Amino acid sequence: MIRVYIKRILHFLPYALCYLLAFGFASICIITYGESFIFGDKYSYSQAEIVLYLPGDSEYNDVGLTMVNRIDSVGETVDLKRLDSPEEVLQAVSKGDAVAGIIIPEGFAESLSTGENLQAQVYFKEADSFDGKVVNDLLMYLANLLGTGQCATITTYAVLGNGEISSSDMYNIGTDVQNRCIEYVLSRNGLFDEESIDYLSAYTLKQKMTASYTFFLLVMSIFVFAYFYKGSNDAVMTRVKLSGKSPVAFFLMETASVAVMIYIMYLIVFVVLNSLRLGVNELSLLLMIPVIILISFVSSALIYLVKKPNTVAFITFGAGLVIMYLAGGLMPVEYMPKFFHTAVLANPVYYLIQYVLGVMF
Amino acid sequence: MVDITNVSLNYKKKTVLTDVNIHAVKGECIGLLGLNGSGKSTLLSAIAGIKKPIAGTVATEGKIGFVTQENALIDELSALDNLRMWTPLSKEEIKKVLTTTDVSVLKVSEFVDVKVKRMSGGMKKRLAITSVLIEKPDILLLDEPLSGLDIPAKTDILNVIDSYRKNGGIVFIASHAEEVFAHCDRIFVLKDSKCTLLPEGMTVIQAIND
């Protein structure tokens, strides 16, 4: 019987591969080019205008700001605009002219070297769906304010390095200033939910989309396998029972066949993605197996309950698309409206996609 | 042996048959005649043990083979592979059975390598009956075995039914086709939720039109 099943798989596989070819090609186009079509240019999609108030004309501020702007991670993510007063900063944020505003207090750079640790104020609109990304960028920005601290350190060296202080004392003072700067940045991070943001920010948009579209592609194949699966056919099930075979064993055999075909599809996806230099992890060939088994079980159960392949296709494309969208499977969560950011947490498919992302990259 | 005693059956929550009593012994062929929805298929399912009666008992002795209206064939596979799905026999053994036993009348050996999706309705029906008979059942249930078939196919299937019952098998046939009932020992008419023996002197046509 197993040999016959292997034959069944080999005979049915061309149908699955036709689906893979059509759907996979569309997915690769979206992954490859959609980034710029849908989400804008790589270098401009994440540029958020942030307004900034720096008090006085302190040389530390100017040098610090120049250093911050020179840092690529800031330059690519934040369009930093300096305003003349804290009021203007608040006005710009409340009007929506800027997604966030930073107000640096008087004596900020100096406080880094004294341990006073003055705090920079960050303003953004809670209702702004972009805030997750903004906070992330701000964290990066604030971290880069360390540059300001470093600037202060350099200045400390410059001020103290006039020969009136020994080199060992100068070294100790410089180290102390650096430690205070690090402490400051760490204490600021505690204000944000950095864990979840940091986890996703470790991946590029292209990686997120590749993982979610791969998962989407595998899940949507259910409608193709509805035509393979015979456990929903009353005549076949009657035959199974009368032949003395176990219906459960038959169900498992059908499910295993579907899993094998989905795995072959993933294998092809893996080869194609790596040939496009997307750097999919080799270990995913092993770690994707639980996901594939889960998809096979769910699809077999759905087909078993629904019975008609056409109805399965209707459900897959109707409910399936909605579930996938609400799990960030079609569009990364951070690009979805604010409401969905919370809603996805209640969607188990979201965690599956996160698992696939972690496994693939 | 098949013993149906005071059986009542439901189909989709509606009672289709009440108080059915049929006793069939080895070598007997029972015909079930009735309009669409009269409960023929439901009664066969009850005999097969697939459908539970709401009242009464169905007792059977021996292995049951059931050829349903909808075939249980796998489209992507050849006739031979479909047969291998249900029997532990090897390819060679199956080919031998197809040419040397009573099922050879159905001529499946002539299209043993053809995939089901490329078969005609007649070929599919021949294969479906062969695939059940190859398991050597003691009781054979046939649901509309001749529907949509040409005369040679009908003749072959009726011949195989005859040889099967001559070898001691019990056959239950649910059909509209008049020619089937000429091969039956007893004919039951299913009408108005009742299952009664066709009165002597009444033809099948008269029973259907009555």
XYZ file of C-alpha atoms in Angstrom:
571
model
C 0.000 0.000 0.000
C 2.898 2.374 0.776
C 4.308 1.850 -2.718
C 0.941 2.761 -4.168
C 0.919 5.894 -2.017
C 4.353 6.865 -3.274
C 3.015 6.455 -6.810
C 0.005 8.564 -5.905
C 2.299 11.317 -4.656
C 4.426 11.181 -7.801
C 1.347 11.307 -10.033
C -0.259 14.162 -8.099
C 2.891 16.193 -7.595
C 2.771 17.929 -11.030
C -0.528 19.594 -10.000
C 1.065 20.861 -6.790
C 4.104 22.092 -8.720
C 1.904 23.982 -11.205
C 0.368 25.778 -8.237
C 3.827 26.417 -6.818
C 5.041 27.810 -10.118
C 2.117 30.243 -10.477
C 1.821 31.298 -6.863
C 5.524 31.151 -6.154
C 6.371 33.364 -9.113
C 3.876 35.977 -7.927
C 5.273 35.766 -4.385
C 8.873 36.162 -5.539
C 7.870 39.215 -7.592
C 6.262 40.747 -4.515
C 9.236 39.887 -2.302
C 11.765 41.152 -4.815
C 10.046 44.242 -6.134
C 7.102 44.765 -3.798
C 9.363 46.349 -1.222
C 9.728 49.440 -3.368
C 6.294 49.242 -5.082
C 4.258 48.719 -1.958
C 6.340 50.171 0.809
C 8.293 52.776 -1.088
C 12.002 53.076 -1.785
C 14.383 51.172 0.439
C 16.045 54.355 1.598
C 12.933 56.408 2.046
C 10.255 54.002 3.296
C 11.401 54.182 6.882
C 12.453 57.853 6.933
C 10.403 59.442 9.628
C 10.669 63.149 10.194
C 11.679 63.804 13.748
C 11.942 67.291 15.141
C 14.553 68.153 17.703
C 15.235 70.959 20.122
C 18.784 71.450 21.321
C 19.238 74.268 23.871
C 21.730 77.098 23.354
C 24.649 77.051 20.971
C 26.743 74.617 22.940
C 29.628 73.273 20.907
C 28.879 69.829 22.392
C 25.361 69.981 20.859
C 26.607 70.918 17.407
C 29.387 68.336 17.388
C 27.037 65.670 18.857
C 24.298 66.392 16.299
C 26.746 66.247 13.423
C 28.026 62.907 14.704
C 24.513 61.527 15.094
C 23.549 62.582 11.566
C 26.683 61.008 10.157
C 25.724 57.620 11.580
C 24.190 55.580 8.721
C 21.524 53.918 10.875
C 20.178 57.342 11.818
C 20.546 58.875 8.376
C 18.593 56.033 6.732
C 15.792 55.911 9.254
C 15.352 59.403 10.668
C 15.064 62.740 8.938
C 16.189 64.942 11.812
C 15.027 68.580 11.788
C 16.241 71.043 14.401
C 13.695 73.554 15.762
C 14.217 76.641 17.836
C 12.055 75.938 20.883
C 10.430 73.062 22.809
C 6.982 74.562 21.964
C 7.671 74.274 18.241
C 8.642 70.646 18.737
C 5.354 69.866 20.509
C 3.359 71.745 17.880
C 5.000 69.872 15.008
C 4.216 66.502 16.599
C 0.624 67.384 17.515
C -0.057 68.715 13.979
C 1.384 65.567 12.464
C 4.200 67.421 10.684
C 6.635 65.147 12.483
C 6.099 61.611 13.752
C 8.039 62.372 16.909
C 9.857 65.102 18.729
C 12.886 65.115 20.997
C 13.624 67.850 23.476
C 17.134 67.873 24.858
C 17.275 69.667 28.250
C 19.760 72.345 29.214
C 23.128 70.944 30.270
C 22.371 67.510 28.799
C 25.816 66.746 27.377
C 27.527 68.104 30.480
C 25.304 65.980 32.738
C 26.678 62.862 31.092
C 30.049 63.530 32.579
C 28.750 64.449 36.055
C 26.388 61.520 36.618
C 23.349 63.803 36.877
C 21.853 61.967 33.900
C 19.319 64.500 32.615
C 16.681 62.848 30.467
C 15.812 63.736 26.925
C 12.047 63.940 26.395
C 10.507 61.998 23.511
C 7.044 62.899 22.211
C 4.948 60.954 19.751
C 1.264 60.393 19.104
C -0.105 57.218 20.684
C -2.663 56.827 17.879
C 0.021 56.906 15.220
C 0.164 53.445 13.677
C 3.780 54.108 12.883
C 4.781 54.496 16.506
C 6.243 50.990 16.911
C 8.720 51.754 14.212
C 9.223 55.293 15.425
C 9.978 54.143 18.949
C 12.388 51.665 17.506
C 14.063 54.381 15.492
C 14.058 56.688 18.492
C 15.701 54.010 20.559
C 18.333 53.769 17.913
C 18.543 57.519 17.853
C 18.827 57.770 21.618
C 21.428 55.076 21.587
C 23.250 57.139 19.060
C 23.092 60.079 21.411
C 25.806 58.114 23.042
C 27.713 59.784 20.284
C 26.976 63.022 22.072
C 28.386 61.472 25.198
C 31.373 60.275 23.269
C 31.721 63.786 21.956
C 31.672 64.946 25.580
C 34.388 62.417 26.350
C 36.525 63.683 23.499
C 35.966 67.219 24.749
C 36.880 66.094 28.274
C 40.141 64.771 26.894
C 40.668 68.000 24.990
C 39.928 70.138 28.038
C 41.859 68.032 30.497
C 44.697 67.173 28.173
C 46.564 70.467 28.765
C 49.330 68.872 30.826
C 47.940 69.836 34.256
C 46.594 66.363 34.901
C 48.382 63.054 34.773
C 47.599 60.672 31.904
C 46.354 57.965 34.316
C 43.873 60.378 35.963
C 42.772 61.554 32.545
C 42.188 57.934 31.505
C 40.129 57.276 34.653
C 37.989 60.385 34.136
C 37.429 59.461 30.479
C 36.400 55.878 31.391
C 34.052 57.189 34.081
C 32.341 59.497 31.595
C 31.925 56.643 29.106
C 30.395 54.363 31.766
C 27.945 57.067 32.809
C 26.918 57.463 29.165
C 26.272 53.740 28.819
C 24.288 53.692 32.081
C 22.237 56.578 30.801
C 21.357 54.882 27.517
C 20.467 51.615 29.267
C 18.194 53.401 31.742
C 16.427 55.157 28.860
C 15.745 51.840 27.073
C 13.781 50.702 30.108
C 11.022 53.120 29.185
C 10.160 51.130 26.048
C 9.007 47.648 25.238
C 12.288 47.026 23.572
C 12.107 43.257 23.545
C 9.360 42.762 20.942
C 10.567 45.600 18.764
C 14.151 44.497 18.896
C 13.191 40.915 17.966
C 11.498 41.945 14.738
C 13.899 44.732 13.967
C 16.609 42.097 13.736
C 15.089 41.092 10.385
C 14.879 43.077 7.197
C 11.581 43.780 5.498
C 12.579 41.429 2.685
C 13.246 38.593 5.148
C 9.925 39.138 6.899
C 8.073 39.128 3.601
C 9.968 36.083 2.334
C 9.089 34.095 5.469
C 5.458 35.142 5.567
C 4.932 34.552 1.837
C 6.605 31.157 2.051
C 4.262 30.232 4.888
C 1.334 31.695 2.951
C 2.280 29.680 -0.119
C 2.470 26.432 1.852
C -0.835 27.052 3.646
C -2.729 28.038 0.507
C -1.674 24.772 -1.148
C -4.470 23.188 0.927
C -6.928 23.833 -1.889
C -4.768 21.837 -4.326
C -4.461 18.926 -1.914
C -8.236 18.884 -1.408
C -8.320 17.146 -4.799
C -5.737 14.602 -3.648
C -7.265 13.790 -0.301
C -9.682 10.844 -0.397
C -10.551 10.656 3.297
C -13.536 12.902 2.607
C -14.913 10.592 -0.096
C -17.781 8.521 1.364
C -17.280 5.720 -1.144
C -13.583 5.432 -0.297
C -14.231 5.567 3.437
C -16.909 2.870 3.088
C -14.334 0.806 1.250
C -11.745 1.445 3.959
C -14.102 0.260 6.690
C -15.269 -2.818 4.800
C -11.692 -3.768 3.909
C -10.871 -3.999 7.578
C -8.416 -1.095 7.369
C -8.328 1.503 10.117
C -9.900 4.845 9.118
C -7.387 6.552 11.451
C -4.475 4.845 9.694
C -5.950 5.899 6.341
C -6.284 9.501 7.595
C -2.669 9.478 8.776
C -1.483 7.999 5.475
C -3.286 10.711 3.511
C -1.924 13.380 5.864
C 1.612 12.009 5.544
C 1.304 12.081 1.745
C 0.196 15.719 1.852
C 3.088 16.525 4.227
C 5.602 14.915 1.849
C 4.290 16.977 -1.065
C 4.352 20.215 0.961
C 7.908 19.417 2.042
C 8.944 18.915 -1.586
C 7.396 22.311 -2.315
C 9.398 23.869 0.530
C 12.548 22.212 -0.782
C 12.003 23.892 -4.159
C 11.236 27.231 -2.459
C 14.458 26.865 -0.438
C 16.552 26.263 -3.552
C 14.937 29.143 -5.470
C 15.288 31.622 -2.587
C 18.920 30.717 -2.035
C 19.640 30.951 -5.738
C 18.273 34.515 -5.434
C 20.810 35.027 -2.625
C 18.193 35.536 0.066
C 20.281 33.463 2.482
C 17.713 30.985 3.801
C 19.140 28.943 6.657
C 19.978 25.307 5.737
C 18.710 24.174 9.123
C 15.248 25.293 8.074
C 15.044 22.131 5.953
C 14.800 20.307 9.271
C 13.090 22.880 11.452
C 10.275 23.522 8.963
C 9.108 19.905 9.289
C 6.910 20.554 12.387
C 5.228 23.472 10.597
C 4.644 21.342 7.500
C 3.195 18.504 9.592
C 0.902 20.984 11.331
C -0.282 22.419 8.011
C -0.907 18.889 6.701
C -2.933 17.916 9.760
C -5.022 21.083 9.695
C -5.614 20.799 5.958
C -6.525 17.100 6.166
C -8.942 17.829 9.008
C -10.485 20.719 7.069
C -10.879 18.636 3.918
C -12.252 15.717 5.959
C -14.897 17.967 7.542
C -15.795 20.026 4.485
C -15.570 17.132 2.008
C -16.032 19.060 -1.272
C -12.754 20.338 -2.786
C -14.480 23.415 -4.222
C -15.755 24.374 -0.762
C -12.270 23.843 0.639
C -10.899 26.241 -1.991
C -13.581 28.783 -1.081
C -12.731 28.543 2.630
C -8.989 28.623 1.986
C -9.165 31.774 -0.086
C -11.897 33.420 1.978
C -11.209 32.751 5.630
C -7.566 31.823 4.940
C -6.729 35.185 3.401
C -8.347 37.079 6.278
C -6.573 34.958 8.902
C -3.267 35.376 7.102
C -3.742 39.142 6.828
C -4.611 39.385 10.522
C -1.451 37.454 11.320
C 0.801 39.775 9.348
C 1.216 37.107 6.700
C 0.444 39.368 3.773
C 1.882 42.591 5.116
C 4.352 43.033 7.980
C 2.511 43.960 11.168
C 4.291 47.289 11.614
C 2.800 48.497 8.321
C -0.723 47.651 9.409
C -3.130 49.972 11.273
C -2.608 50.347 15.008
C -5.596 48.136 15.943
C -4.070 45.102 14.243
C -0.885 45.381 16.278
C -2.804 44.094 19.285
C -5.167 41.836 17.321
C -2.340 39.797 15.802
C -1.185 38.763 19.264
C -4.405 36.753 19.618
C -3.843 35.031 16.285
C -1.855 31.783 16.623
C -0.872 31.997 12.954
C 1.146 35.123 13.821
C 3.399 33.047 16.082
C 3.756 30.411 13.383
C 4.931 33.085 10.964
C 7.392 34.373 13.579
C 8.654 30.807 13.994
C 9.071 30.424 10.224
C 10.916 33.769 10.140
C 13.248 32.647 12.914
C 13.812 29.277 11.252
C 14.455 30.632 7.766
C 16.781 33.507 8.710
C -26.472 -15.051 5.708
C -28.158 -11.657 5.912
C -30.982 -11.183 8.386
C -32.811 -7.870 8.407
C -35.442 -7.786 11.144
C -37.964 -4.975 11.739
C -35.472 -2.392 10.542
C -36.324 1.304 10.297
C -33.923 3.756 8.701
C -33.456 7.503 8.605
C -31.844 9.562 5.869
C -30.995 13.151 6.808
C -33.320 13.001 9.844
C -36.224 11.771 7.717
C -37.528 8.228 8.062
C -37.233 6.553 4.683
C -37.931 2.939 5.609
C -39.882 1.289 8.406
C -40.227 -2.294 9.499
C -38.081 -3.918 6.814
C -37.728 -7.703 7.013
C -35.487 -9.576 4.584
C -33.694 -12.862 5.109
C -31.162 -13.911 2.498
C -29.181 -17.157 2.335
C -26.131 -18.345 0.391
C -26.434 -18.203 -3.364
C -29.416 -15.882 -3.273
C -29.795 -12.668 -5.241
C -32.112 -10.031 -3.821
C -33.308 -7.119 -5.947
C -34.287 -3.789 -4.435
C -36.578 -1.747 -6.628
C -37.727 1.776 -5.922
C -37.826 5.353 -7.069
C -35.093 7.865 -6.249
C -35.086 8.589 -2.534
C -37.020 5.463 -1.657
C -34.197 4.234 0.591
C -32.428 1.620 -1.550
C -28.918 2.962 -0.948
C -29.685 3.591 2.728
C -30.770 -0.027 3.137
C -27.571 -1.274 1.449
C -25.531 0.986 3.773
C -27.348 -0.538 6.751
C -26.502 -4.052 5.537
C -22.868 -2.956 5.125
C -22.872 -1.684 8.705
C -22.117 1.878 7.618
C -25.579 3.164 8.556
C -27.159 2.351 11.905
C -30.890 1.569 11.893
C -33.093 3.609 14.211
C -34.974 0.416 15.013
C -34.533 -3.315 14.409
C -31.396 -5.327 13.699
C -29.227 -6.234 10.735
C -27.253 -9.448 11.191
C -24.697 -10.595 8.637
C -22.241 -13.457 8.415
C -19.112 -13.152 6.342
C -17.119 -10.471 4.594
C -19.079 -7.715 2.851
C -18.190 -6.095 -0.464
C -20.003 -2.879 -1.382
C -19.962 -1.271 -4.829
C -21.365 2.181 -4.171
C -22.894 4.503 -6.773
C -19.984 6.887 -6.428
C -16.852 4.937 -7.224
C -14.052 4.544 -4.697
C -11.337 4.770 -7.325
C -8.277 7.028 -7.264
C -8.119 9.025 -10.476
C -4.345 9.482 -10.674
C -3.631 5.750 -10.431
C -3.859 2.952 -12.980
C -6.391 0.127 -12.680
C -3.661 -2.145 -11.325
C -2.564 0.349 -8.659
C -6.176 0.913 -7.634
C -6.520 -2.810 -7.080
C -3.267 -2.832 -5.088
C -4.755 -0.237 -2.745
C -7.169 -2.795 -1.356
C -5.437 -6.139 -1.582
C -2.124 -7.448 -0.291
C -1.640 -9.420 -3.538
C 1.382 -8.641 -5.675
C 1.114 -7.182 -9.187
C 1.658 -10.592 -10.752
C -0.891 -12.254 -8.490
C -3.466 -9.593 -9.296
C -2.842 -9.978 -13.026
C -3.279 -13.721 -12.657
C -6.566 -13.265 -10.760
C -7.802 -10.900 -13.463
C -7.254 -13.482 -16.198
C -7.991 -16.799 -14.534
C -10.922 -16.306 -12.129
C -14.584 -15.364 -12.569
C -13.733 -11.663 -12.602
C -11.973 -12.169 -15.944
C -15.447 -11.686 -17.488
C -15.125 -7.980 -16.588
C -12.008 -7.724 -18.809
C -10.076 -5.407 -16.516
C -6.862 -7.108 -17.674
C -7.361 -5.319 -21.008
C -6.909 -1.878 -19.420
C -4.891 -2.751 -16.357
C -2.311 0.009 -16.964
C -4.777 2.761 -17.898
C -5.236 5.557 -15.372
C -8.748 5.930 -13.958
C -9.029 9.538 -15.166
C -8.646 8.267 -18.740
C -11.289 5.545 -18.365
C -14.865 5.534 -19.648
C -17.796 5.103 -17.259
C -18.077 1.435 -18.223
C -14.404 0.761 -17.549
C -14.683 2.453 -14.162
C -17.700 0.368 -13.209
C -15.947 -2.849 -14.320
C -12.906 -1.875 -12.256
C -14.980 -0.908 -9.209
C -16.764 -4.274 -9.175
C -13.493 -6.149 -9.794
C -11.768 -4.294 -6.982
C -14.505 -5.424 -4.578
C -14.693 -8.990 -5.878
C -10.920 -9.457 -5.688
C -11.276 -9.320 -1.902
C -13.587 -12.379 -2.145
C -16.552 -11.086 -0.153
C -19.307 -13.424 1.070
C -21.968 -10.766 0.595
C -21.968 -8.447 -2.415
C -23.915 -5.192 -2.319
C -24.375 -3.419 -5.653
C -25.865 0.061 -5.855
C -27.062 0.858 -9.378
C -24.429 -1.365 -11.010
C -25.729 -0.886 -14.552
C -26.423 2.835 -14.652
C -24.984 4.551 -17.697
C -23.514 1.389 -19.199
C -23.747 0.011 -22.713
C -25.208 -3.426 -23.477
C -21.890 -5.398 -23.545
C -20.862 -3.915 -20.180
C -24.258 -4.709 -18.672
C -24.073 -8.285 -19.976
C -20.573 -8.779 -18.538
C -21.581 -7.433 -15.125
C -24.724 -9.585 -14.995
C -22.634 -12.608 -15.962
C -20.163 -11.997 -13.173
C -23.047 -11.593 -10.692
C -24.449 -14.942 -11.837
C -21.152 -16.762 -11.431
C -20.615 -15.100 -8.036
C -23.912 -16.328 -6.623
C -23.412 -19.772 -8.134
C -20.299 -19.964 -5.977
C -22.446 -19.362 -2.882
C -22.307 -15.573 -2.597
C -25.268 -13.471 -1.486
C -26.089 -10.515 -3.724
C -28.176 -7.434 -2.993
C -28.797 -5.213 -6.014
C -30.436 -1.813 -5.859
C -31.424 -0.686 -9.331
C -33.914 0.887 -11.688
C -32.776 -1.281 -14.602
C -35.367 -3.885 -15.524
C -32.820 -6.381 -16.880
C -31.145 -6.699 -13.468
C -34.206 -8.143 -11.840
C -34.363 -11.092 -14.240
C -31.270 -12.341 -12.396
C -32.806 -11.942 -8.929
C -34.497 -14.684 -6.882
C -36.655 -12.193 -5.020
C -37.477 -8.566 -5.698
C -38.462 -6.122 -2.972
C -40.293 -2.923 -3.822
C -39.413 0.102 -1.713
C -42.284 2.547 -1.672
C -43.911 4.874 0.869
C -41.340 3.876 3.522
C -42.327 0.229 3.137
C -40.310 -2.660 1.740
C -42.579 -5.350 0.320
C -42.036 -8.374 -1.893
C -42.995 -7.816 -5.529
C -46.385 -9.510 -5.902
C -46.487 -12.519 -8.171
C -47.665 -11.675 -11.644
C -46.692 -8.001 -11.355
C -43.857 -6.849 -13.595
C -41.081 -4.510 -12.533
C -42.439 -1.811 -14.846
C -45.892 -2.144 -13.287
C -44.402 -1.948 -9.793
C -42.517 1.248 -10.643
C -45.524 2.869 -12.349
C -48.006 1.732 -9.704
